[in-house]
Amino acid sequence: MTSTVNDAAAADTHTRARLLAVSVELFNRHSYEGTSLQMIADELGFTKGAIYHHFRTREDLLHAIVGPLLEQLEDVIDTAEAGRTAHARADHMLTGYAAHLVANRGVAAVLSLDPGVLKVLRANPEWNRLIGRQIALLSGADPGPRGRVKASLVMAGLAAAVDPRVANIDAGELCEVLIEGGRRALGLRSSRGRSATPPQRS
Amino acid sequence: MTSTVNDAAAADTHTRARLLAVSVELFNRHSYEGTSLQMIADELGFTKGAIYHHFRTREDLLHAIVGPLLEQLEDVIDTAEAGRTAHARADHMLTGYAAHLVANRGVAAVLSLDPGVLKVLRANPEWNRLIGRQIALLSGADPGPRGRVKASLVMAGLAAAVDPRVANIDAGELCEVLIEGGRRALGLRSSRGRSATPPQRS
Amino acid sequence: MTSTVNDAAAADTHTRARLLAVSVELFNRHSYEGTSLQMIADELGFTKGAIYHHFRTREDLLHAIVGPLLEQLEDVIDTAEAGRTAHARADHMLTGYAAHLVANRGVAAVLSLDPGVLKVLRANPEWNRLIGRQIALLSGADPGPRGRVKASLVMAGLAAAVDPRVANIDAGELCEVLIEGGRRALGLRSSRGRSATPPQRS
Amino acid sequence: MTSTVNDAAAADTHTRARLLAVSVELFNRHSYEGTSLQMIADELGFTKGAIYHHFRTREDLLHAIVGPLLEQLEDVIDTAEAGRTAHARADHMLTGYAAHLVANRGVAAVLSLDPGVLKVLRANPEWNRLIGRQIALLSGADPGPRGRVKASLVMAGLAAAVDPRVANIDAGELCEVLIEGGRRALGLRSSRGRSATPPQRS
DNA sequence: ACGTGCGGGACCTCCCGTTTTT
DNA sequence: AAAAACGGGAGGTCCCGCACGT
């Protein structure tokens, strides 16, 4: 069942989890910069002062949301980097990323596309490196500017495509479509048999 | 016809053009919601009052930026819709869209990805319909949820990939890569085996 | 009896004393109004709730600090008022005050100079009277406006001069200097070889 | 004519001068940290937003108040440092300082004694140096810790004594008393029958 | 066209004091 | 007795828009 970020936390930490969930939802609707603490507090039914007890600043709140997601993503990256060939590494990265996004539908768009969020992410060297590694992996089959462009295309494209507003589609099928689209865009031959992709032009 | 961004600039060379350019830059850096009139005024070297003389509200400013772009995009859509087969229509839409994005690098990301901007766009029925038509065209080869997902993937992916921060790449080559990636992701066979290069816009 | 600051501490050694000490230190650094309970709690390593258990309000905390000091000062005043001549009374007041300040270096400045503290002091009629009596004693040799001015000069001057940041000086010597300066400013002839050193308080 | 700080400005800059005057008054009554922008705005009859147009931060406001005063004081210090003997330099500093304080009755106490203000002053290296020079001058006749203590005594004492609440006394006489008290406290012989009245500043 | 002064109202931060829990 | 959760509310910053002047 669609494990969200807060799966574990949700059970006991009554309010903190709700706080994060509501925040994500509002960030999605109004963008990070466009969401005030007041809006979050109103949605939760209590006051800004209460929020302050859990997160001293709005950016702390954002950190608490994206932090776990990026840790999750780091696992995927770590695994992918252990692949033997550049092709395998890229494919692992892609499938892992797609699964990661689908598992966190509704959070992903905020994480990856909101300029307000990206500004915060770029300010954190560790997170910045993470994204760099991801791009490197995805563009591994084709380094250089072209590879970077494709990698960015896929990363942003997938992130945007999982937005629930895009289409009413089952998680499993969604993941399939994303992987298929990603592989083609990156020029990765679908590992077994079916070659939807024509031989690479240099 | 009807004034592209640069056209309008030519008329009013004095300040209006600089105002728009600076705004776009700041919207890109800080997101639409994260950019205040004060920031824009400071960057321009004059005061908020001066801005007010050109645009009565900050949203007006946004309209002035995205309006021409969307008109431009509408031309592409109109043309694409005249295609004979679904495949041709999707391909036209894709190539036209790629050219449109490349021609407006640096504006595109704001236009297509910033949630703050999207909220404004969604509020305008006309613009909302425009996006719907674009999705319909791109997913035309494969209607249904899967098609919508792929179309969204391509639309957002391309928009994100043109960001100058992604890679230092020549406009022509960038366009090629985008089209190639888009075609593959959408499952469009590279028609007539050639000419990834679209009709160039200024 | 008349518990001095340290006395009270001995009883409750656990926290109350540290609480007061830390508060005084922070009041000195940031002024009374500029010091929040949070700052005090942080410095102590525990939470605001803990403070609230000892003092129901921040003003209570202030009272607990200045109260004992003012009682101590009242003793000095009482004694001084028993002097036979105006000159002797003023001199007693001066020496006693100097000793009092030196014995409470670091607290004195807050007590006597911080406008935020003075506001609280002025609100308490008893304490207000106390200061009036002190001024009367010091200016006794020369009543009228000039006397009041000199008395204020001495009172504030001495209070400020005991601040440890002013000079690294031994308590005994400091007291000497203060008395000498005070006597001269007030126009009190250093009475017939009487030691400048006052009766030492613990 | 009790020249205030804003003499020149008062005429034309309608509100800015009032803003400063009101602020000084409230700082005196409630201490710097104890005075909110709201209080100032209320007293002036307009809003915090209006204040923001003149001073972007509360500390700016403080700077605008103490800045001119310290410049004035620097003139005095410069002049005093040109004296030939240590005694003369100290005496010049004293008389000049007294005149400076009397000329700015009501502002002086805030400037010199409020811990909140001192914190800001200490944070500014230039202003910090200024105070150091002043102490050096006053303690010049007797360097070392004892001299510093006396200098601090005089500086704070005089500043506190000019507070209008201390005594209803004419400016000229006040100045006389301050100089007399200061000289005695510092151990400066009233030099060669020179009038106690200092050179009047505008 | 542009600068200035200002109103009113958010924003985030954070504070103080209470309640609830351990 | 200490910690944690929370409610109100105020503080400072700052923003947007509108008067004016020029």
Short mmCIF file of N, CA and C in Angstrom, two decimals, chain A residues 28 104-107 109 159-169 174:
data_model
loop_
_atom_site.label_atom_id
_atom_site.label_comp_id
_atom_site.label_asym_id
_atom_site.label_seq_id
_atom_site.Cartn_x
_atom_site.Cartn_y
_atom_site.Cartn_z
N ASN A 28 2.85 21.06 -2.71
CA ASN A 28 2.48 20.64 -4.05
C ASN A 28 1.48 21.58 -4.69
N ASN A 104 6.76 7.43 -3.97
CA ASN A 104 6.54 8.71 -3.29
C ASN A 104 5.80 9.69 -4.18
N ARG A 105 4.80 9.16 -4.85
CA ARG A 105 3.99 10.05 -5.69
C ARG A 105 3.49 11.22 -4.87
N GLY A 106 3.48 12.36 -5.41
CA GLY A 106 2.93 13.51 -4.68
C GLY A 106 3.99 14.26 -3.93
N VAL A 107 5.06 13.59 -3.58
CA VAL A 107 6.16 14.31 -2.96
C VAL A 107 7.21 14.62 -4.00
N ALA A 109 7.26 15.54 -7.13
CA ALA A 109 7.21 16.74 -7.97
C ALA A 109 7.81 17.92 -7.21
N ALA A 159 9.94 12.84 -12.86
CA ALA A 159 9.42 13.48 -11.65
C ALA A 159 8.08 14.15 -11.93
N ALA A 160 7.99 14.81 -13.07
CA ALA A 160 6.75 15.50 -13.39
C ALA A 160 5.64 14.51 -13.73
N ALA A 161 6.02 13.41 -14.35
CA ALA A 161 5.01 12.48 -14.84
C ALA A 161 4.31 11.71 -13.73
N VAL A 162 4.94 11.63 -12.56
CA VAL A 162 4.29 10.88 -11.48
C VAL A 162 3.24 11.71 -10.74
N ASP A 163 3.16 12.97 -11.07
CA ASP A 163 2.15 13.81 -10.43
C ASP A 163 0.77 13.17 -10.63
N PRO A 164 0.07 12.94 -9.54
CA PRO A 164 -1.24 12.27 -9.65
C PRO A 164 -2.22 13.03 -10.55
N ARG A 165 -1.99 14.32 -10.72
CA ARG A 165 -2.92 15.09 -11.55
C ARG A 165 -2.77 14.76 -13.02
N VAL A 166 -1.65 14.16 -13.38
CA VAL A 166 -1.38 13.90 -14.79
C VAL A 166 -2.33 12.83 -15.34
N ALA A 167 -2.40 11.74 -14.64
CA ALA A 167 -3.27 10.67 -15.13
C ALA A 167 -3.63 9.74 -13.99
N ASN A 168 -4.81 9.19 -14.07
CA ASN A 168 -5.25 8.22 -13.07
C ASN A 168 -4.75 6.86 -13.49
N ILE A 169 -3.66 6.46 -12.94
CA ILE A 169 -3.02 5.25 -13.42
C ILE A 169 -2.47 4.47 -12.24
N LEU A 174 2.28 2.63 -13.97
CA LEU A 174 2.99 3.90 -14.07
C LEU A 174 4.49 3.67 -14.09
#
